[in-house]
Short mmCIF file of C-alpha atoms and ligand atoms in Angstrom, two decimals:
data_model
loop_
_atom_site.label_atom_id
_atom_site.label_comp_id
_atom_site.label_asym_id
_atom_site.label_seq_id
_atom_site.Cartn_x
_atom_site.Cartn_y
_atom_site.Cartn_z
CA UNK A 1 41.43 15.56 14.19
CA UNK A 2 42.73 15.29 17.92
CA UNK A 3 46.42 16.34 18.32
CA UNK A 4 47.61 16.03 21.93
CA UNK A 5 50.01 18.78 21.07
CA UNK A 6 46.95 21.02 20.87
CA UNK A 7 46.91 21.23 24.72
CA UNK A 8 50.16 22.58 25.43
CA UNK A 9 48.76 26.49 25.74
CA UNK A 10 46.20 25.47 28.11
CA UNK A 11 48.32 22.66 30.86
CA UNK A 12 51.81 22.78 29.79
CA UNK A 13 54.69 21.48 28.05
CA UNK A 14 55.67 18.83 30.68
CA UNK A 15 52.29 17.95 31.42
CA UNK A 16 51.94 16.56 27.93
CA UNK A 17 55.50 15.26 27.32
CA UNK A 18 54.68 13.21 30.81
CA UNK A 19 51.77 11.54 28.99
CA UNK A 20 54.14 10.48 25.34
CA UNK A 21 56.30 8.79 28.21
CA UNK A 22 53.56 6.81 29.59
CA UNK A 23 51.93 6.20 26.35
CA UNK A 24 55.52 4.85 24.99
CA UNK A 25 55.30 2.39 28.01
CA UNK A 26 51.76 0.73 26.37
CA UNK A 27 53.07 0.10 22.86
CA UNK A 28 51.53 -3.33 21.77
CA UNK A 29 48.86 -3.16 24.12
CA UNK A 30 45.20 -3.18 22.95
CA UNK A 31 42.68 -1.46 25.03
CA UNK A 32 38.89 -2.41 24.49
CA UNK A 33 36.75 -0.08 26.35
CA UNK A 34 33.37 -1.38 26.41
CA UNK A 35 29.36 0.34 27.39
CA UNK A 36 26.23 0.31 26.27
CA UNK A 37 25.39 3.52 24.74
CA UNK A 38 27.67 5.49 21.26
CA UNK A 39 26.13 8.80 22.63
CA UNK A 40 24.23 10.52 25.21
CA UNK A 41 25.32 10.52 28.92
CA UNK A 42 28.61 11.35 30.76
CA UNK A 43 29.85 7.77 29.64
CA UNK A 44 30.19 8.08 26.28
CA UNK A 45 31.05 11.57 26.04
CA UNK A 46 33.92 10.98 28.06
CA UNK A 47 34.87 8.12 25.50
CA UNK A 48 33.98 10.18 22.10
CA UNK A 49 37.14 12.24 23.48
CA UNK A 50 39.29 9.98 25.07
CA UNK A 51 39.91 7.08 22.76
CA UNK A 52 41.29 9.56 20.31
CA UNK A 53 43.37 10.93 22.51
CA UNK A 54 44.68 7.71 23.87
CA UNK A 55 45.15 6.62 19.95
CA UNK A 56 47.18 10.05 18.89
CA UNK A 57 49.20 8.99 22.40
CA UNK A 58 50.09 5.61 20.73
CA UNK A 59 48.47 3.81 22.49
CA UNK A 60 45.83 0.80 20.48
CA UNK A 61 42.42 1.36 21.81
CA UNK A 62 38.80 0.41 20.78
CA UNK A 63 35.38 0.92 21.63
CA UNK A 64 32.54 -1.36 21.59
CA UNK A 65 28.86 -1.28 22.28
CA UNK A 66 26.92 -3.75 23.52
CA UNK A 67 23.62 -4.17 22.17
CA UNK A 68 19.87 -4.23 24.52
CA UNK A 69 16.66 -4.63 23.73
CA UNK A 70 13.98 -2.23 25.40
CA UNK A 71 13.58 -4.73 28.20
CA UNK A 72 17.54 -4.73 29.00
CA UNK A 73 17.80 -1.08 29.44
CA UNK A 74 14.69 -0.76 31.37
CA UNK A 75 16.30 -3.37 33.87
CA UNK A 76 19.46 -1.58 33.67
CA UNK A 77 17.71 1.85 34.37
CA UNK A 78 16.33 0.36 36.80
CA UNK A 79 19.40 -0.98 38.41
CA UNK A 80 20.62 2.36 37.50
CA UNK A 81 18.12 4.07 40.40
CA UNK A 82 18.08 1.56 42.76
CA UNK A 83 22.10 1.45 42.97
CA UNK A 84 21.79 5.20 43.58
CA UNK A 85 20.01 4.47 46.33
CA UNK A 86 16.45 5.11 44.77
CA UNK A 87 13.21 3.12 46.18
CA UNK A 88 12.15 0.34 43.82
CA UNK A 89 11.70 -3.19 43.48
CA UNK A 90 13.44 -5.55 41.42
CA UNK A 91 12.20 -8.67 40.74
CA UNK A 92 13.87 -11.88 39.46
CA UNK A 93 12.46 -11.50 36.35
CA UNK A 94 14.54 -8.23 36.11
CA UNK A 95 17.48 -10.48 36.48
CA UNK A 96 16.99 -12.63 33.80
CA UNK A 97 16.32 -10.17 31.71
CA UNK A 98 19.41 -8.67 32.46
CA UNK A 99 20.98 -11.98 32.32
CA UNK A 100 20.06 -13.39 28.91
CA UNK A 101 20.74 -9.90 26.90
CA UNK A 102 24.21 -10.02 28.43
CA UNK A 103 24.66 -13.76 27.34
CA UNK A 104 23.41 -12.48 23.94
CA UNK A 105 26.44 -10.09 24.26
CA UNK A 106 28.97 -12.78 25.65
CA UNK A 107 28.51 -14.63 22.60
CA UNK A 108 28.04 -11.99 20.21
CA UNK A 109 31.17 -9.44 21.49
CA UNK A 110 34.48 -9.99 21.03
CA UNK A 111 36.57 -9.11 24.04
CA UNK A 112 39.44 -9.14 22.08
CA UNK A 113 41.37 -6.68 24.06
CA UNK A 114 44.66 -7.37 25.78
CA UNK A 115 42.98 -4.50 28.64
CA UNK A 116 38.79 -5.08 28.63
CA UNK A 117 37.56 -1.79 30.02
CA UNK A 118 34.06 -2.33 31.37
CA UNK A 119 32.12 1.07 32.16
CA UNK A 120 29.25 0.74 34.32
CA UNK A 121 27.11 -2.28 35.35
CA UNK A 122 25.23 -2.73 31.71
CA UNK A 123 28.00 -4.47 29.86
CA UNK A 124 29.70 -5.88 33.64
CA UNK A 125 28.60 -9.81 32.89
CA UNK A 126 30.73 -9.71 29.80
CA UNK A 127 33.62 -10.82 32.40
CA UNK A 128 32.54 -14.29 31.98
CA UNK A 129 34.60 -14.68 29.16
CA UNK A 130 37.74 -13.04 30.26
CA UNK A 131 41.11 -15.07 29.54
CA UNK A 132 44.38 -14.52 30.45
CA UNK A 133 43.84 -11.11 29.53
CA UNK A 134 43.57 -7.66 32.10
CA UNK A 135 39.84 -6.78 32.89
CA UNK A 136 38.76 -3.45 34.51
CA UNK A 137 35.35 -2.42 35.62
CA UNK A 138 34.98 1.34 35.89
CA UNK A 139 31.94 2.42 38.03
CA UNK A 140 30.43 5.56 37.65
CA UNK A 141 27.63 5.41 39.81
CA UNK A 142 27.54 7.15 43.42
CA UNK A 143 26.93 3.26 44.76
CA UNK A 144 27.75 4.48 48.92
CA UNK A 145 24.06 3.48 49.27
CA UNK A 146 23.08 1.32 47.00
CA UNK A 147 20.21 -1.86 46.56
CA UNK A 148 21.86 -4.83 48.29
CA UNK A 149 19.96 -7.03 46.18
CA UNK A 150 21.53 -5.61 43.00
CA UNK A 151 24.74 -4.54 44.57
CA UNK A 152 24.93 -8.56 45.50
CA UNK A 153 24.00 -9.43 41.82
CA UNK A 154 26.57 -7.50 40.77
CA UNK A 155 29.66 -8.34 43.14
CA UNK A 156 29.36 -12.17 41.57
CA UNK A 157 30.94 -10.26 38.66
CA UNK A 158 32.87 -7.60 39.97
CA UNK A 159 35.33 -9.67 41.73
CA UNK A 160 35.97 -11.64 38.51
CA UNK A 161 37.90 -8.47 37.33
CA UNK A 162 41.24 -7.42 37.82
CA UNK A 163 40.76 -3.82 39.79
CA UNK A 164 37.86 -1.53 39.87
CA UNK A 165 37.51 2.74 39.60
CA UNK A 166 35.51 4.61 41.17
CA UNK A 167 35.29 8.47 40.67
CA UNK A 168 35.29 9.57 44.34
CA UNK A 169 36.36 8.05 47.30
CA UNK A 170 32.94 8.24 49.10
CA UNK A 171 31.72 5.53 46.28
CA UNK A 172 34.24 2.50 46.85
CA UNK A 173 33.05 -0.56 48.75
CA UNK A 174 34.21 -3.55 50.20
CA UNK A 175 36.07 -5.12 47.69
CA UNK A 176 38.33 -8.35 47.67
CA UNK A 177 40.29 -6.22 44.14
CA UNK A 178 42.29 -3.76 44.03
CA UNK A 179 40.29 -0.27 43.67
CA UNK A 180 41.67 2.97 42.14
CA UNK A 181 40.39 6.61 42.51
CA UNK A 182 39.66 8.26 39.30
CA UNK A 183 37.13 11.15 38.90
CA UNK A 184 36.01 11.79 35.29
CA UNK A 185 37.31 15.20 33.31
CA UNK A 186 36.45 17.07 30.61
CA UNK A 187 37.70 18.28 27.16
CA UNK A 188 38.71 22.00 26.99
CA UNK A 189 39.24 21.36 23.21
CA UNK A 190 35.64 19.93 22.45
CA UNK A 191 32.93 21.40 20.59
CA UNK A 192 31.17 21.43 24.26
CA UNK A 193 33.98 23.39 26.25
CA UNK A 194 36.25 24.95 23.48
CA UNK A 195 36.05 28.82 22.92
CA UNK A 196 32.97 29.89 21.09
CA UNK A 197 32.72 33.63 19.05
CA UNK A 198 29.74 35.78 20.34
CA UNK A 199 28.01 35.70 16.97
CA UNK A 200 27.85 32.00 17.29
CA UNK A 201 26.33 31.82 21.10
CA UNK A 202 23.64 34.26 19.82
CA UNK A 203 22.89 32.58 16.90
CA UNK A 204 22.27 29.39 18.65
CA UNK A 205 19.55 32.18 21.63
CA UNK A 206 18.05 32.92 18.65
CA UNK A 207 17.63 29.74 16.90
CA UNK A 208 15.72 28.85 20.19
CA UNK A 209 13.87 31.72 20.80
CA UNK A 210 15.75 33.29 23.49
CA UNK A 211 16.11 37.26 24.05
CA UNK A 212 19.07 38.62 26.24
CA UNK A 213 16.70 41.13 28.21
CA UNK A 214 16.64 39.01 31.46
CA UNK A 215 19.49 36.74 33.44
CA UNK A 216 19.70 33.32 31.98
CA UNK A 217 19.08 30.94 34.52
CA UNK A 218 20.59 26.89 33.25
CA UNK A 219 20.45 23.55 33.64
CA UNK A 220 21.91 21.23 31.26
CA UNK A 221 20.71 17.42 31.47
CA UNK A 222 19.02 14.52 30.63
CA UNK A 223 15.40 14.76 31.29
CA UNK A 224 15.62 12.27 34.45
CA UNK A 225 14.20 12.54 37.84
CA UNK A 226 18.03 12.04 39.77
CA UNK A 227 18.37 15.26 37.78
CA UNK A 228 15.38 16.98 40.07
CA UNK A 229 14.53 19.09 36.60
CA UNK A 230 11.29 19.77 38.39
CA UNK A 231 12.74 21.28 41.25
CA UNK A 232 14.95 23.70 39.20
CA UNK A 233 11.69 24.84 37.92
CA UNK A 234 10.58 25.44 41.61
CA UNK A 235 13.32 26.59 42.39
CA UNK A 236 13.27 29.74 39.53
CA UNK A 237 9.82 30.40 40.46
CA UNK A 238 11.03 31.36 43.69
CA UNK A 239 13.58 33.58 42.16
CA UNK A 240 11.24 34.79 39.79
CA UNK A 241 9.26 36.68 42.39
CA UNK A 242 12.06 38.76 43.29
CA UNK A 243 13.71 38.61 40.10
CA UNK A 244 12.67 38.77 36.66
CA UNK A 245 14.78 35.96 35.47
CA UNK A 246 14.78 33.45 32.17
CA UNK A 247 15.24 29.63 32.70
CA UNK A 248 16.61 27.20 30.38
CA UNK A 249 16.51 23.43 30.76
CA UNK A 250 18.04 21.87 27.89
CA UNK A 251 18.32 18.06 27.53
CA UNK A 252 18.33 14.98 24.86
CA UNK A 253 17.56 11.38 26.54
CA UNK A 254 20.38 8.89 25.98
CA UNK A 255 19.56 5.72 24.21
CA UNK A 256 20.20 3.45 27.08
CA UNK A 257 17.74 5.54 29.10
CA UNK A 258 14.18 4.78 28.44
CA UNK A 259 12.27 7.15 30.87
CA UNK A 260 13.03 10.31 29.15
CA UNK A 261 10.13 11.60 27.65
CA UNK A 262 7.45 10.97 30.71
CA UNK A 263 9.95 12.93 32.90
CA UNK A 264 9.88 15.23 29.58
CA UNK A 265 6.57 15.79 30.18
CA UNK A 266 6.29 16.37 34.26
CA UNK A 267 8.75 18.84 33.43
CA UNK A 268 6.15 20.42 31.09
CA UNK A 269 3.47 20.39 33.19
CA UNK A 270 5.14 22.48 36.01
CA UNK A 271 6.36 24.93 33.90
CA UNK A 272 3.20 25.63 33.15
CA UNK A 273 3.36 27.62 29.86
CA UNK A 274 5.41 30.31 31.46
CA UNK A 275 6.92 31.78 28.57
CA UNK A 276 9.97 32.81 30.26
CA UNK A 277 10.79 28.78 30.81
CA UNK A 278 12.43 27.60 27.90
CA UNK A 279 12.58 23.66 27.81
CA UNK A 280 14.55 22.49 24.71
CA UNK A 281 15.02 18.86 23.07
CA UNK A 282 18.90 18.85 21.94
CA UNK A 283 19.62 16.30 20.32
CA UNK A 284 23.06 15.51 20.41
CA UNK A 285 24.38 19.23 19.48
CA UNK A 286 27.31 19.62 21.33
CA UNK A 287 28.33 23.10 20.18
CA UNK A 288 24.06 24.50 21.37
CA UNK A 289 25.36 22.82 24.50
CA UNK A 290 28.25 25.02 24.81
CA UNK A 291 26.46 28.16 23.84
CA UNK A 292 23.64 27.58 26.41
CA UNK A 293 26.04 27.37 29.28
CA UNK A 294 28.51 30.27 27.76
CA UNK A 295 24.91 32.44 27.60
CA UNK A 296 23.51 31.52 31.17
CA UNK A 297 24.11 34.06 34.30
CA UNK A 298 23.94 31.16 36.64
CA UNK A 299 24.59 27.40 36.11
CA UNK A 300 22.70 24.97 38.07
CA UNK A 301 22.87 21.46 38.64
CA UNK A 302 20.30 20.56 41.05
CA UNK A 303 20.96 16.69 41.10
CA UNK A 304 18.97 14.39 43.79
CA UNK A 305 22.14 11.96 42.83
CA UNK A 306 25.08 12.25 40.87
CA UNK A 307 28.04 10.03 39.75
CA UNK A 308 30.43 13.02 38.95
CA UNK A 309 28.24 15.77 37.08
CA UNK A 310 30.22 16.80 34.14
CA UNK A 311 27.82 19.20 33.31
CA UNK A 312 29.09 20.85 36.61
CA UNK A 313 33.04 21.09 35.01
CA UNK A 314 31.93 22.19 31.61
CA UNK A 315 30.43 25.35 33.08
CA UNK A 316 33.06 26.01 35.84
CA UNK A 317 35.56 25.66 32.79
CA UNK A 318 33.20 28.49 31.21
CA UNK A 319 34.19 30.42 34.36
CA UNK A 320 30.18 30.17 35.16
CA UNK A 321 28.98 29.97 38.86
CA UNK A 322 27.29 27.61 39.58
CA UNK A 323 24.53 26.30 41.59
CA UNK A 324 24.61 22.68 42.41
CA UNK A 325 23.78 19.92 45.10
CA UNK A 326 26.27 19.00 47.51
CA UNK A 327 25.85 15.18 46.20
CA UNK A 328 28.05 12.71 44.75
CA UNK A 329 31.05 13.92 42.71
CA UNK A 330 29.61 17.42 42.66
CA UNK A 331 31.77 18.51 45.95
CA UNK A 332 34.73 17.39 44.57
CA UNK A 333 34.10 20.42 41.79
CA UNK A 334 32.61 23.07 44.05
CA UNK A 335 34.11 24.08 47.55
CA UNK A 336 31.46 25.97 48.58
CA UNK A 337 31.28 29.71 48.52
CA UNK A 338 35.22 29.59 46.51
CA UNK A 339 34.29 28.03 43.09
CA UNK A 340 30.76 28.11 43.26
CA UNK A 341 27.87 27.57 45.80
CA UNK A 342 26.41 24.47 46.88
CA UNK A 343 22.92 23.61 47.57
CA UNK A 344 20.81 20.88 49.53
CA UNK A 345 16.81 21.93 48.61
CA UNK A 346 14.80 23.77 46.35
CA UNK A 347 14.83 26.79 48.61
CA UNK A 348 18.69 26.54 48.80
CA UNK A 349 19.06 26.47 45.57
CA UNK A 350 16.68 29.74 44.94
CA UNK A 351 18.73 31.20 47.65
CA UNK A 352 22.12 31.03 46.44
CA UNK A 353 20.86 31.98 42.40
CA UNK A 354 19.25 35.11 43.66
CA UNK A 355 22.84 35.67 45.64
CA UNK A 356 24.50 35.40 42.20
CA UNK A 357 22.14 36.91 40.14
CA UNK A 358 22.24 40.14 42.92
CA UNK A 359 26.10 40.07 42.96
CA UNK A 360 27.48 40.08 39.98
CA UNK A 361 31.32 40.63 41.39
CA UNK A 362 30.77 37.69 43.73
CA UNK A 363 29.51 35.14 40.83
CA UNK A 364 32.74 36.57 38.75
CA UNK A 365 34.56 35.32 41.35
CA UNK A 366 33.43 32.02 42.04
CA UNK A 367 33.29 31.61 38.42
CA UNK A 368 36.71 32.17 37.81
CA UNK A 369 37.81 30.28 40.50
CA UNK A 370 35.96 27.14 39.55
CA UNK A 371 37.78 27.55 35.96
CA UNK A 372 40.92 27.43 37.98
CA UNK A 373 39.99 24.65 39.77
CA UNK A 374 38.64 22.62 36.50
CA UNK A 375 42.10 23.59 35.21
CA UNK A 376 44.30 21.69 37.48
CA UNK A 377 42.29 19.02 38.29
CA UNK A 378 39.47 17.90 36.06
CA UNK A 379 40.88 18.42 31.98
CA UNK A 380 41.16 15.50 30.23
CA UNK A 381 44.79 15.33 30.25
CA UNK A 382 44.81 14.87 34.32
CA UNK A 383 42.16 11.26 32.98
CA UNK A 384 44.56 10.27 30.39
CA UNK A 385 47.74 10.21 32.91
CA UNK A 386 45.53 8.48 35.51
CA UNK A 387 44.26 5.90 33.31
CA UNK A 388 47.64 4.78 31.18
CA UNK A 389 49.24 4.12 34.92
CA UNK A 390 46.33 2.22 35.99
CA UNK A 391 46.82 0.40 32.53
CA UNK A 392 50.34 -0.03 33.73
CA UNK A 393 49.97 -0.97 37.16
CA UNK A 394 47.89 -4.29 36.12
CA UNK A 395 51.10 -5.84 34.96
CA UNK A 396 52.99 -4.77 38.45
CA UNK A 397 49.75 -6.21 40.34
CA UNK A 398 52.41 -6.64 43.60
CA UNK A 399 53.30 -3.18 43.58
CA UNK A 400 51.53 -0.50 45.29
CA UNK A 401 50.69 1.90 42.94
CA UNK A 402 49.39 6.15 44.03
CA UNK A 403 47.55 8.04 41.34
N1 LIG B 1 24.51 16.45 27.63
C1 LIG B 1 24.35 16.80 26.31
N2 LIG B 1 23.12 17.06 25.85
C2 LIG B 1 22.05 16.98 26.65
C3 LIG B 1 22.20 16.63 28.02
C4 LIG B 1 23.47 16.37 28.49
O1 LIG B 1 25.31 16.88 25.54
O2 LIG B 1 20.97 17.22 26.16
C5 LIG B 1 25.86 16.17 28.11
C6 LIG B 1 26.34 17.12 29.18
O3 LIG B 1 26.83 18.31 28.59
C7 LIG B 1 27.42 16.27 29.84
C8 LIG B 1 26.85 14.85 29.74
O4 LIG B 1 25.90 14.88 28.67
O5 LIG B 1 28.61 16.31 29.10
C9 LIG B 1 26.14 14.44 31.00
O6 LIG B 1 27.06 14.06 31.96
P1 LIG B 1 26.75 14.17 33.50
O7 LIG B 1 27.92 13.60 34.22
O8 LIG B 1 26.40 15.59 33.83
O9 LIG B 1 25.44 13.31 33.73
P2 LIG B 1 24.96 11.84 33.26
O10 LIG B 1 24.05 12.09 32.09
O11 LIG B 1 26.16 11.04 32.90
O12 LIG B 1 24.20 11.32 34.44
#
């Protein structure tokens, strides 16, 4: 059970009497956040926490899935890449593809919701129904270079909504709405981020086969190429010759994201059997997740793009330094060389773990720092406040609202 009081100890009383105030202001309105995938991904973790928060807040809010075929969520990876600015062509078929699954949906899904919450472009043609009620669309894409073609597809139904969020200000466009600026955040209190015991974090090494006898080198995500998984395994061989180091890449695939396993397997082949590379298959175990990062000497992140990189928060909160790419919502986490260092190439990136891994008092620092940071800007209690005023602001649509 989620208890907003729970998070007094870690951001304060007023902090949380601020959001019962807000959350007053929303009684009788329904909130229907809507996406395409019940688990994997920064989406719908996000959401797992959130909508009980919101709920324990008093606030009425839902969650709905909308359902795909294989086809759909190929086009929609697809889209996916190309919006991050990714080479590939999409062809009309693509569209209708796209086009009958989300009629499918339009019939099928009840938008019931005095506030529709659309995340991401998957579900974004359900706005063809909307009625007198509020509709949001909440990107979470890096789209500051993306595929006219799609980006043109997709305007047709953005500017049938009410306002659209974006997590950095780098990724807005052009829009005839209103846009608001609201990065993602984590949940201290979740089985990912809260406090583990040491027994716990070793039991979870040994369950996979790890030993303690060398640094623990990390990176946490989905087995996808935007996640460069292959170049975090160039880039520890590069440490390894100076330093004998362990590297973990731990990852599920999410169900709306179909190329998975073949990037599964490049990943395999340049590791090489090198016994010191551990690549493990989690699926959905939230609390391994936690004890990975907790275990690792360095985090890394080594995105080619990134919408906001939770995976970046969750191990600053761990007061981990981290190595990441200075891409998409990443920056806004790490200021480079205070809460953690920031990379732009494979050799960077071996550059700045060896740093860490030779300077132990330096990562401590940056680690702790980046906790800091987390602390006052990305917890989940900073999202809530952000999101019940945008919730608010749609009925004062003349006003000029600041979050
Ligand atoms: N994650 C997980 N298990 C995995 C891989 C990722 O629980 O095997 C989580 C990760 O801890 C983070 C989220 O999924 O909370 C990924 O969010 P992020 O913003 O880093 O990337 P996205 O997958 O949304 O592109």
């Amino acid at each position: 059970m989620v208890n907003i009081e729970d998070y007094i100890p870690l951001v304060g009383q007023s902090v949380i009497d601020d959001l019962r105030l807000l959350g007053e202001r929303l009684k009788g309105k329904v909130i229907q956040h809507i996406n395409s995938t019940p688990m994997g991904g920064g989406v719908a973790e996000i959401l797992n926490r959130m909508v009980p928060l919101l709920k324990d807040l008093g606030v009425d809010t839902k969650w709905d899935v909308i359902k795909g075929g294989e086809s759909f969520f190929d086009v929609t990876k697809k889209f996916h890449n190309v919006l991050h600015g990714r080479s590939g062509e999409v062809t009309k078929n693509d569209f209708d593809i796209f086009l009958e699954t989300s009629e499918e949906n339009i019939k099928n899904l009840d938008t019931y919701g005095d506030i529709v919450f659309i995340h991401d472009p998957q579900p974004i043609a359900l706005v063809k129904k909307r009625s007198n009620n509020k509709w949001l669309w909440r990107c979470h894409i890096d789209v500051s270079n993306p595929n006219e073609k799609v980006w043109d597809f997709l305007l047709d139904f953005i500017i049938k909504y009410d306002s659209a969020v974006f997590s950095a200000p780098s990724f807005s466009r052009k829009l005839p709405i209103r846009q608001f600026l609201i990065p993602p955040s984590i949940d201290p209190l979740s089985d990912k981020n809260k406090e583990l015991p040491q027994e716990m974090i070793d039991s979870v090494l040994r369950k996979n086969n790890i030993k303690k006898d060398k640094p623990i080198i990390t990176q946490i995500s989905r087995f996808d190429r935007l996640k460069d998984p292959v170049g975090v395994v160039e880039a520890y061989k590069q440490v390894k010759r100076y330093i004998n180091c362990q590297l973990i890449l731990a990852g599920g695939t999410a169900e709306d994201d179909p190329e998975g396993f073949k990037v599964l397997s490049e990943v395999k082949e340049s590791a090489n059997n090198d016994p010191d590379i551990h690549i493990l298959l989690l699926p959905h175990d939230d609390i391994a997740v936690n004890a990975l990062q907790r275990a690792s000497d360095v985090v890394v992140q080594k995105s080619l793009k990134e919408g906001f990189g939770l995976t970046v928060a969750e191990a600053l909160w761990k007061a981990k330094p981290v190595v990441a790419s200075n891409v998409g919502g990443i920056p806004l986490q790490i200021k480079h060389k205070y809460s953690g260092l920031l990379c732009h190439s494979v050799e960077g990136a071996s550059f700045a773990i060896k740093q860490l891994l030779t300077s132990p008092e330096y990562a401590k620092k940056l680690g702790e720092n980046g906790r800091e940071h987390i602390r006052n800007n990305f917890l989940i209690t900073r999202h809530l406040r952000d999101y019940m005023l945008l919730f608010l602001s749609l009925y004062h649509a003349e006003d000029i609202v600041y979050l």
